[in-house]
PDB file of C-alpha atoms in Angstrom:
ATOM      1  CA  UNK A   1     190.087 139.676 140.520  1.00 42.00           C
ATOM      2  CA  UNK A   2     190.455 142.308 137.574  1.00 42.00           C
ATOM      3  CA  UNK A   3     188.865 145.917 138.008  1.00 45.00           C
ATOM      4  CA  UNK A   4     188.516 148.020 134.920  1.00 44.00           C
ATOM      5  CA  UNK A   5     186.960 151.449 134.607  1.00 45.00           C
ATOM      6  CA  UNK A   6     185.566 153.088 131.350  1.00 46.00           C
ATOM      7  CA  UNK A   7     185.049 156.589 130.902  1.00 44.00           C
ATOM      8  CA  UNK A   8     183.245 158.493 128.127  1.00 47.00           C
ATOM      9  CA  UNK A   9     182.820 162.303 127.347  1.00 49.00           C
ATOM     10  CA  UNK A  10     179.159 161.873 128.246  1.00 52.00           C
ATOM     11  CA  UNK A  11     179.356 159.668 131.620  1.00 60.00           C
ATOM     12  CA  UNK A  12     181.428 157.633 133.421  1.00 60.00           C
ATOM     13  CA  UNK A  13     180.683 153.808 133.752  1.00 66.00           C
ATOM     14  CA  UNK A  14     182.577 151.358 135.550  1.00 72.00           C
ATOM     15  CA  UNK A  15     182.240 147.483 135.900  1.00 72.00           C
ATOM     16  CA  UNK A  16     184.172 144.823 137.725  1.00 76.00           C
ATOM     17  CA  UNK A  17     185.327 141.424 136.012  1.00 76.00           C
ATOM     18  CA  UNK A  18     185.612 138.634 138.598  1.00 75.00           C
ATOM     19  CA  UNK A  19     187.434 135.436 137.717  1.00 73.00           C
ATOM     20  CA  UNK A  20     186.637 132.418 139.711  1.00 70.00           C
ATOM     21  CA  UNK A  21     187.838 129.007 139.893  1.00 68.00           C
ATOM     22  CA  UNK A  22     184.606 127.788 138.403  1.00 70.00           C
ATOM     23  CA  UNK A  23     180.976 127.593 139.088  1.00 71.00           C
ATOM     24  CA  UNK A  24     179.287 124.533 140.110  1.00 74.00           C
ATOM     25  CA  UNK A  25     175.787 123.943 138.676  1.00 75.00           C
ATOM     26  CA  UNK A  26     172.814 123.602 140.880  1.00 75.00           C
ATOM     27  CA  UNK A  27     172.013 120.212 139.134  1.00 79.00           C
ATOM     28  CA  UNK A  28     174.724 117.738 138.386  1.00 80.00           C
ATOM     29  CA  UNK A  29     173.359 114.794 136.000  1.00 81.00           C
ATOM     30  CA  UNK A  30     176.534 112.687 136.517  1.00 83.00           C
ATOM     31  CA  UNK A  31     176.461 111.539 140.083  1.00 86.00           C
ATOM     32  CA  UNK A  32     180.079 110.242 140.050  1.00 88.00           C
ATOM     33  CA  UNK A  33     181.147 113.654 139.213  1.00 88.00           C
ATOM     34  CA  UNK A  34     179.036 114.947 142.197  1.00 90.00           C
ATOM     35  CA  UNK A  35     180.675 112.550 144.644  1.00 93.00           C
ATOM     36  CA  UNK A  36     183.971 113.480 143.671  1.00 93.00           C
ATOM     37  CA  UNK A  37     183.139 117.286 144.087  1.00 92.00           C
ATOM     38  CA  UNK A  38     181.897 116.152 147.505  1.00 94.00           C
ATOM     39  CA  UNK A  39     185.123 114.292 147.995  1.00 96.00           C
ATOM     40  CA  UNK A  40     187.059 117.579 147.262  1.00 94.00           C
ATOM     41  CA  UNK A  41     185.052 119.481 149.642  1.00 93.00           C
ATOM     42  CA  UNK A  42     183.486 121.705 146.722  1.00 89.00           C
ATOM     43  CA  UNK A  43     179.905 121.115 147.842  1.00 87.00           C
ATOM     44  CA  UNK A  44     178.192 121.925 151.026  1.00 85.00           C
ATOM     45  CA  UNK A  45     178.515 119.069 153.488  1.00 85.00           C
ATOM     46  CA  UNK A  46     174.661 119.086 154.172  1.00 87.00           C
ATOM     47  CA  UNK A  47     174.244 118.214 150.664  1.00 87.00           C
ATOM     48  CA  UNK A  48     175.924 114.411 150.656  1.00 92.00           C
ATOM     49  CA  UNK A  49     176.650 111.439 153.067  1.00 94.00           C
ATOM     50  CA  UNK A  50     179.853 111.386 154.507  1.00 96.00           C
ATOM     51  CA  UNK A  51     180.036 107.480 154.228  1.00 96.00           C
ATOM     52  CA  UNK A  52     178.727 107.293 150.722  1.00 95.00           C
ATOM     53  CA  UNK A  53     181.313 109.490 149.459  1.00 96.00           C
ATOM     54  CA  UNK A  54     184.251 108.085 151.621  1.00 96.00           C
ATOM     55  CA  UNK A  55     183.599 104.669 150.184  1.00 95.00           C
ATOM     56  CA  UNK A  56     183.289 106.175 146.524  1.00 95.00           C
ATOM     57  CA  UNK A  57     186.496 107.898 146.676  1.00 97.00           C
ATOM     58  CA  UNK A  58     188.264 104.785 147.816  1.00 96.00           C
ATOM     59  CA  UNK A  59     186.519 102.703 145.119  1.00 95.00           C
ATOM     60  CA  UNK A  60     187.542 105.464 142.666  1.00 96.00           C
ATOM     61  CA  UNK A  61     191.173 105.523 143.554  1.00 96.00           C
ATOM     62  CA  UNK A  62     191.376 101.782 143.767  1.00 95.00           C
ATOM     63  CA  UNK A  63     189.977 101.436 139.990  1.00 94.00           C
ATOM     64  CA  UNK A  64     192.596 103.861 138.914  1.00 94.00           C
ATOM     65  CA  UNK A  65     195.418 101.740 140.303  1.00 94.00           C
ATOM     66  CA  UNK A  66     193.687  98.744 138.609  1.00 93.00           C
ATOM     67  CA  UNK A  67     193.780 100.635 135.333  1.00 91.00           C
ATOM     68  CA  UNK A  68     197.538 101.104 135.597  1.00 91.00           C
ATOM     69  CA  UNK A  69     197.360 104.640 136.152  1.00 92.00           C
ATOM     70  CA  UNK A  70     197.899 104.800 140.017  1.00 92.00           C
ATOM     71  CA  UNK A  71     201.442 105.982 139.716  1.00 92.00           C
ATOM     72  CA  UNK A  72     200.087 109.013 137.746  1.00 91.00           C
ATOM     73  CA  UNK A  73     197.071 109.850 139.925  1.00 94.00           C
ATOM     74  CA  UNK A  74     197.435 108.965 143.649  1.00 95.00           C
ATOM     75  CA  UNK A  75     200.887 107.534 143.698  1.00 95.00           C
ATOM     76  CA  UNK A  76     201.376 107.150 147.236  1.00 95.00           C
ATOM     77  CA  UNK A  77     197.841 105.778 148.181  1.00 96.00           C
ATOM     78  CA  UNK A  78     198.359 102.202 148.811  1.00 95.00           C
ATOM     79  CA  UNK A  79     201.762 103.111 150.929  1.00 95.00           C
ATOM     80  CA  UNK A  80     199.740 105.522 153.053  1.00 96.00           C
ATOM     81  CA  UNK A  81     196.835 103.252 153.324  1.00 96.00           C
ATOM     82  CA  UNK A  82     199.096 100.574 155.028  1.00 96.00           C
ATOM     83  CA  UNK A  83     200.770 102.773 157.260  1.00 95.00           C
ATOM     84  CA  UNK A  84     197.520 104.994 158.392  1.00 95.00           C
ATOM     85  CA  UNK A  85     194.929 102.350 158.501  1.00 96.00           C
ATOM     86  CA  UNK A  86     196.121  99.661 160.677  1.00 94.00           C
ATOM     87  CA  UNK A  87     198.023  97.750 157.844  1.00 95.00           C
ATOM     88  CA  UNK A  88     195.128  97.962 155.506  1.00 96.00           C
ATOM     89  CA  UNK A  89     196.249  97.151 152.003  1.00 96.00           C
ATOM     90  CA  UNK A  90     193.572  98.222 149.361  1.00 95.00           C
ATOM     91  CA  UNK A  91     195.055  96.389 146.775  1.00 94.00           C
ATOM     92  CA  UNK A  92     195.544  92.979 148.399  1.00 93.00           C
ATOM     93  CA  UNK A  93     192.965  90.519 148.000  1.00 93.00           C
ATOM     94  CA  UNK A  94     191.025  89.280 151.164  1.00 93.00           C
ATOM     95  CA  UNK A  95     188.608  86.617 152.144  1.00 92.00           C
ATOM     96  CA  UNK A  96     185.166  87.902 152.280  1.00 91.00           C
ATOM     97  CA  UNK A  97     181.524  86.104 152.501  1.00 87.00           C
ATOM     98  CA  UNK A  98     179.488  86.279 149.219  1.00 85.00           C
ATOM     99  CA  UNK A  99     175.657  86.574 148.994  1.00 84.00           C
ATOM    100  CA  UNK A 100     175.471  82.834 149.598  1.00 87.00           C
ATOM    101  CA  UNK A 101     177.690  83.462 152.658  1.00 88.00           C
ATOM    102  CA  UNK A 102     180.413  81.368 151.178  1.00 90.00           C
ATOM    103  CA  UNK A 103     183.935  82.386 151.539  1.00 92.00           C
ATOM    104  CA  UNK A 104     185.657  83.842 148.593  1.00 92.00           C
ATOM    105  CA  UNK A 105     188.929  85.789 148.007  1.00 93.00           C
ATOM    106  CA  UNK A 106     188.482  89.203 146.431  1.00 92.00           C
ATOM    107  CA  UNK A 107     189.797  92.687 146.513  1.00 93.00           C
ATOM    108  CA  UNK A 108     188.146  95.182 149.132  1.00 94.00           C
ATOM    109  CA  UNK A 109     185.600  97.485 147.780  1.00 94.00           C
ATOM    110  CA  UNK A 110     185.571 101.179 149.026  1.00 94.00           C
ATOM    111  CA  UNK A 111     182.731 100.212 151.302  1.00 94.00           C
ATOM    112  CA  UNK A 112     185.136  97.221 152.667  1.00 95.00           C
ATOM    113  CA  UNK A 113     187.767  99.937 153.465  1.00 96.00           C
ATOM    114  CA  UNK A 114     185.408 102.219 155.191  1.00 96.00           C
ATOM    115  CA  UNK A 115     184.255  99.258 157.548  1.00 96.00           C
ATOM    116  CA  UNK A 116     188.056  98.217 158.280  1.00 97.00           C
ATOM    117  CA  UNK A 117     188.966 101.740 159.098  1.00 97.00           C
ATOM    118  CA  UNK A 118     186.049 101.941 161.358  1.00 96.00           C
ATOM    119  CA  UNK A 119     186.801  98.841 163.111  1.00 96.00           C
ATOM    120  CA  UNK A 120     190.725  99.067 163.410  1.00 95.00           C
ATOM    121  CA  UNK A 121     191.543 102.372 164.041  1.00 94.00           C
ATOM    122  CA  UNK A 122     190.544 105.064 166.739  1.00 93.00           C
ATOM    123  CA  UNK A 123     187.057 105.368 165.036  1.00 95.00           C
ATOM    124  CA  UNK A 124     185.914 102.529 167.402  1.00 93.00           C
ATOM    125  CA  UNK A 125     183.600 101.170 164.992  1.00 94.00           C
ATOM    126  CA  UNK A 126     181.672 104.387 164.077  1.00 96.00           C
ATOM    127  CA  UNK A 127     181.328 104.372 160.348  1.00 96.00           C
ATOM    128  CA  UNK A 128     180.648 108.089 160.435  1.00 96.00           C
ATOM    129  CA  UNK A 129     184.049 108.842 161.956  1.00 96.00           C
ATOM    130  CA  UNK A 130     185.556 106.434 159.746  1.00 96.00           C
ATOM    131  CA  UNK A 131     184.464 108.292 156.734  1.00 97.00           C
ATOM    132  CA  UNK A 132     185.528 111.952 158.003  1.00 96.00           C
ATOM    133  CA  UNK A 133     188.664 110.462 158.743  1.00 97.00           C
ATOM    134  CA  UNK A 134     189.046 109.148 155.329  1.00 97.00           C
ATOM    135  CA  UNK A 135     187.999 112.472 153.733  1.00 97.00           C
ATOM    136  CA  UNK A 136     189.907 114.644 156.018  1.00 96.00           C
ATOM    137  CA  UNK A 137     192.903 112.541 155.232  1.00 96.00           C
ATOM    138  CA  UNK A 138     192.359 112.986 151.303  1.00 97.00           C
ATOM    139  CA  UNK A 139     191.752 116.877 151.706  1.00 96.00           C
ATOM    140  CA  UNK A 140     194.532 117.685 154.055  1.00 95.00           C
ATOM    141  CA  UNK A 141     197.087 115.899 151.526  1.00 95.00           C
ATOM    142  CA  UNK A 142     198.105 113.027 153.770  1.00 96.00           C
ATOM    143  CA  UNK A 143     197.193 110.625 150.790  1.00 96.00           C
ATOM    144  CA  UNK A 144     199.874 112.762 148.959  1.00 94.00           C
ATOM    145  CA  UNK A 145     199.524 114.337 145.560  1.00 93.00           C
ATOM    146  CA  UNK A 146     196.288 113.402 143.854  1.00 94.00           C
ATOM    147  CA  UNK A 147     194.454 113.721 140.562  1.00 93.00           C
ATOM    148  CA  UNK A 148     191.342 111.795 140.403  1.00 94.00           C
ATOM    149  CA  UNK A 149     190.689 112.316 136.682  1.00 92.00           C
ATOM    150  CA  UNK A 150     192.448 111.253 133.466  1.00 92.00           C
ATOM    151  CA  UNK A 151     193.173 113.031 130.557  1.00 89.00           C
ATOM    152  CA  UNK A 152     191.818 112.005 127.187  1.00 89.00           C
ATOM    153  CA  UNK A 153     194.061 109.489 125.087  1.00 86.00           C
ATOM    154  CA  UNK A 154     192.033 109.668 121.961  1.00 84.00           C
ATOM    155  CA  UNK A 155     189.158 111.434 120.401  1.00 83.00           C
ATOM    156  CA  UNK A 156     186.757 108.849 121.520  1.00 85.00           C
ATOM    157  CA  UNK A 157     187.446 109.651 125.221  1.00 84.00           C
ATOM    158  CA  UNK A 158     185.560 112.833 124.856  1.00 81.00           C
ATOM    159  CA  UNK A 159     187.475 115.161 127.059  1.00 82.00           C
ATOM    160  CA  UNK A 160     188.259 112.721 129.781  1.00 86.00           C
ATOM    161  CA  UNK A 161     189.386 109.175 129.865  1.00 89.00           C
ATOM    162  CA  UNK A 162     186.560 107.184 131.819  1.00 88.00           C
ATOM    163  CA  UNK A 163     187.454 105.443 134.957  1.00 90.00           C
ATOM    164  CA  UNK A 164     185.692 101.876 135.011  1.00 82.00           C
ATOM    165  CA  UNK A 165     184.754 100.371 138.098  1.00 78.00           C
ATOM    166  CA  UNK A 166     185.233  96.519 138.584  1.00 66.00           C
ATOM    167  CA  UNK A 167     182.444  94.747 140.492  1.00 57.00           C
ATOM    168  CA  UNK A 168     184.497  92.003 142.519  1.00 50.00           C
ATOM    169  CA  UNK A 169     182.100  91.369 145.117  1.00 49.00           C
ATOM    170  CA  UNK A 170     181.391  87.866 144.104  1.00 48.00           C
ATOM    171  CA  UNK A 171     184.601  87.029 142.124  1.00 49.00           C
ATOM    172  CA  UNK A 172     187.201  84.593 143.544  1.00 55.00           C
ATOM    173  CA  UNK A 173     190.610  86.324 142.686  1.00 53.00           C
ATOM    174  CA  UNK A 174     194.115  85.447 143.589  1.00 53.00           C
ATOM    175  CA  UNK A 175     196.761  87.977 144.342  1.00 49.00           C
ATOM    176  CA  UNK A 176     198.787  87.063 141.459  1.00 47.00           C
ATOM    177  CA  UNK A 177     195.476  87.941 139.004  1.00 49.00           C
ATOM    178  CA  UNK A 178     195.685  91.568 140.177  1.00 49.00           C
ATOM    179  CA  UNK A 179     197.918  93.262 137.416  1.00 47.00           C
ATOM    180  CA  UNK A 180     198.778  96.891 137.741  1.00 49.00           C
ATOM    181  CA  UNK A 181     201.268  99.069 135.711  1.00 42.00           C
ATOM    182  CA  UNK A 182     203.640 100.360 138.503  1.00 43.00           C
ATOM    183  CA  UNK A 183     206.656 100.786 136.419  1.00 43.00           C
ATOM    184  CA  UNK A 184     207.565 104.665 136.560  1.00 47.00           C
ATOM    185  CA  UNK A 185     209.974 103.982 133.520  1.00 50.00           C
ATOM    186  CA  UNK A 186     207.149 103.002 131.602  1.00 51.00           C
ATOM    187  CA  UNK A 187     205.035 106.148 132.384  1.00 52.00           C
ATOM    188  CA  UNK A 188     208.151 108.229 131.809  1.00 60.00           C
ATOM    189  CA  UNK A 189     208.685 106.893 128.302  1.00 64.00           C
ATOM    190  CA  UNK A 190     204.830 107.444 127.691  1.00 60.00           C
ATOM    191  CA  UNK A 191     205.231 111.111 128.822  1.00 64.00           C
ATOM    192  CA  UNK A 192     208.335 111.757 126.838  1.00 72.00           C
ATOM    193  CA  UNK A 193     206.329 110.367 123.754  1.00 71.00           C
ATOM    194  CA  UNK A 194     203.564 112.775 124.398  1.00 67.00           C
ATOM    195  CA  UNK A 195     205.633 115.495 124.636  1.00 73.00           C
ATOM    196  CA  UNK A 196     207.485 114.901 121.409  1.00 78.00           C
ATOM    197  CA  UNK A 197     204.112 114.329 119.569  1.00 76.00           C
ATOM    198  CA  UNK A 198     203.071 117.711 121.476  1.00 74.00           C
ATOM    199  CA  UNK A 199     205.953 119.664 120.074  1.00 77.00           C
ATOM    200  CA  UNK A 200     205.528 118.376 116.515  1.00 80.00           C
ATOM    201  CA  UNK A 201     201.802 119.082 116.326  1.00 79.00           C
ATOM    202  CA  UNK A 202     202.632 122.920 117.707  1.00 77.00           C
ATOM    203  CA  UNK A 203     205.340 123.332 114.857  1.00 80.00           C
ATOM    204  CA  UNK A 204     202.647 122.206 112.398  1.00 82.00           C
ATOM    205  CA  UNK A 205     200.273 124.795 113.740  1.00 80.00           C
ATOM    206  CA  UNK A 206     202.917 127.351 113.616  1.00 80.00           C
ATOM    207  CA  UNK A 207     203.240 127.506 117.448  1.00 76.00           C
ATOM    208  CA  UNK A 208     206.355 128.145 119.449  1.00 70.00           C
ATOM    209  CA  UNK A 209     207.157 125.799 122.720  1.00 64.00           C
ATOM    210  CA  UNK A 210     209.924 125.993 125.016  1.00 63.00           C
ATOM    211  CA  UNK A 211     212.574 123.034 124.130  1.00 62.00           C
ATOM    212  CA  UNK A 212     212.387 119.875 125.838  1.00 56.00           C
ATOM    213  CA  UNK A 213     214.587 119.185 128.645  1.00 56.00           C
ATOM    214  CA  UNK A 214     215.889 115.373 128.953  1.00 53.00           C
ATOM    215  CA  UNK A 215     217.167 113.725 131.979  1.00 47.00           C
ATOM    216  CA  UNK A 216     220.762 113.681 130.389  1.00 47.00           C
ATOM    217  CA  UNK A 217     220.807 117.348 129.977  1.00 45.00           C
ATOM    218  CA  UNK A 218     219.708 117.908 133.456  1.00 48.00           C
ATOM    219  CA  UNK A 219     222.572 115.577 134.833  1.00 46.00           C
ATOM    220  CA  UNK A 220     224.872 117.672 132.661  1.00 49.00           C
ATOM    221  CA  UNK A 221     223.945 121.044 134.130  1.00 47.00           C
ATOM    222  CA  UNK A 222     223.915 119.465 137.868  1.00 47.00           C
ATOM    223  CA  UNK A 223     227.641 118.279 136.828  1.00 46.00           C
ATOM    224  CA  UNK A 224     228.557 122.031 136.028  1.00 47.00           C
ATOM    225  CA  UNK A 225     227.044 123.227 139.465  1.00 49.00           C
ATOM    226  CA  UNK A 226     224.065 124.346 138.407  1.00 45.00           C
ATOM    227  CA  UNK A 227     221.204 124.444 141.329  1.00 49.00           C
ATOM    228  CA  UNK A 228     218.570 121.924 140.891  1.00 51.00           C
ATOM    229  CA  UNK A 229     214.867 123.119 141.431  1.00 46.00           C
ATOM    230  CA  UNK A 230     213.379 121.168 144.126  1.00 51.00           C
ATOM    231  CA  UNK A 231     209.744 119.467 143.432  1.00 47.00           C
ATOM    232  CA  UNK A 232     208.269 121.722 146.279  1.00 48.00           C
ATOM    233  CA  UNK A 233     209.421 124.827 144.480  1.00 47.00           C
ATOM    234  CA  UNK A 234     207.904 124.211 141.070  1.00 42.00           C
ATOM    235  CA  UNK A 235     205.221 126.635 140.446  1.00 43.00           C
ATOM    236  CA  UNK A 236     205.955 128.680 143.526  1.00 43.00           C
ATOM    237  CA  UNK A 237     205.066 132.229 143.282  1.00 44.00           C
ATOM    238  CA  UNK A 238     203.061 131.868 140.178  1.00 40.00           C
ATOM    239  CA  UNK A 239     199.832 132.674 142.237  1.00 39.00           C
ATOM    240  CA  UNK A 240     201.145 134.996 144.956  1.00 41.00           C
ATOM    241  CA  UNK A 241     198.521 137.687 145.512  1.00 40.00           C
ATOM    242  CA  UNK A 242     195.493 135.845 144.430  1.00 34.00           C
TER     243      UNK A 242
END
């Protein structure tokens, strides 16, 4: 919040300039965006169905992992699901009945996860309780750090890289067919390349950026006895008083 007062020789005038995290429009054309906002508890709970939002959230995060983006969006999701939801692995193909009542092997959907949590945890088969449990776990940080949207990788992404859902409800799928990029080294190399490109572009535009810090320089500083900054301390104090 920022307050400013103006005064002139003739009269006194004052105004308040308020800065808010954002304004949610009354109508959201993209229902995927609306469901994500609901999952983040940014919409009143009377305006959405908990079960639909929880199922969509699980399907969304699963899709991020299948796109190879899980390690940079919700990296601990799979591990937490196995520990917290009675051994449920959202990225492990399971046997299900298809529309013709034939047994097939496929990845679980977000709705499958909702039913599993309801039937195999303290929810005692109650889908509404299972949905609230999933949403509360996500909102309270039990899933770990989470970023549900992807930064654009090209001009064609139109401001945000699209998350593609894969309809696998009637597709036989073996475990080895589920391919994901989970190597953090690959992600680190991509991040360094992007940082170098950003520095190059900034120099071309005449902008000054702080120098890049490589892992080797960090190790040298640690050897000299410098105190390493813990991950939990990064950014601490930036928003004190807000």
